C-alpha angles and dihedrals in degrees: 000000000000120000127207122275095250090050091049091050091050088054092048091049092055091058095048102264112141114240132171118272097247135176126231117227121199128190114278095024103132101189115023112199100243112174098217141345149280101054136173109236108207131190111233106223135142097235130089129241094049094143094056090050095057095262094136119062129179116230120192097185143006093275093054090045091055092048092048092049092049091051096045095047089054095048128090119218110199090334096314126108116205118245093190136026132208122220109200124182112265102242133195106245128201098184138005117213135180126227131166143158120208142163114260122182091206089060093045090236135352132009130191118220122195133176125180088221123053139164136093095320098047091127089066092063131068117297116272121264110260124215111185111208109165111198112024093245090064093068109126121187093208092054094051089045090057090053093048101045096077093053106027113058097175103087092196091059090042093057093045090051091052090051092047093046091054090050092050092049091051091047093049091052095044097044100039095247120166092193137011112184129179113192115187105023099184137209103204123225087240109110090199093057110066097169125105116241127212101227092177132017135196122190124181115190125208098251093201091064091068093108091066103028119070093196092055092045090052091051090047092052089048090053091050091054092048096045126097110260093252093050089044090056091053092046091051089055088055095250120158109226130180121175114226134184100250134093104237112089110212123208110182143155117243129010093255093052091046093052090047091052090049091053090048091052090051090047091060093048100264134119126229115235094203148352105240117170112187097176093129103085096358094169098049128090086221087070098047102040096067090042093054091042090054094051095039088056094050109095091201093061112086100167133025122216117196113197118175128165120183140182100167091019111082113227094209089062090047090051092051090048090052091047090055092046094049091051090064096040118109100183120102095209109132117252125206118200133204116172122168136167138052115023091358088145089073094054100081092057091050093046092049090064091067101030100257130137126216114215115224094220138028089235094063092042094051091046091052092048092051091047092052092046091054091051091059094057 
């Protein structure tokens, strides 16, 4: 769950990370109280690549600020229109760096990533240095220093980066953050100001920690209010949904099974249209009805693949829930089923009552879904 830049900077400020003194701009505000010009007017959206899409505009005076705000409020960035803007002072920068902390299963916890060159084109440079930590308490300054010495020759920056990285790791663990990214982390061209400044911030919360974290729960409730009613129904069921750019809508049980099905679709030449994990309540029609309604209403989805594997979950109950769901469904989009696990032997008889077929393997189901999607083009 990604929060807006100005929210991320507020979090960074509370843990002692230096950020610019910016001004929030809301629609209808005729004369924002900006302390001095020029400023960088930035769209506050939850998608990446904003800078390359014209989401950051320099304004040298109040007139240019008004024009920039009008333009940004009217622009969509990856399907999202900003509801607030951030005007940060336009600063003279000597160097742009990259620093982030994120969860990585291969590390068994957190990793620190650092690059001596940051900014919008960071992907064009060498890959960031990677320091695998694991649990937050295993952070060691001397270990990160050994990783930084080959790429960062300025020892003053190196030591400040180590201090910041430790602070970010502690914050990520304490605040249930999946990712905290600062790009760019800037060294200003002001010789009297030695500190590093977070010119942009990205924070991704662990959504599943909402039950114990009031900040995450507040963000979750905000997302529910903003979401389309169909997506809201899925979110209220606890489904994990990520929109993708393909045409095969995937309804699956469990993140691992969903990722496996996505890989299988790719392997047969198709493209998933979403990641939709319905593992909460997998044997109830209440779980499947909003999922089908969401994908049936998506014009990009041409075929729906349902892939559920269960040990504790009984497949005969899943089959009956799907039968009830399909009886109320009005869309004619084809649906491919693959159910496997406990009591799967009872599934064919249940499916036969509403004209469905249960594939024996995920391979044959994915192949069939890709074949059907290609026919619709």
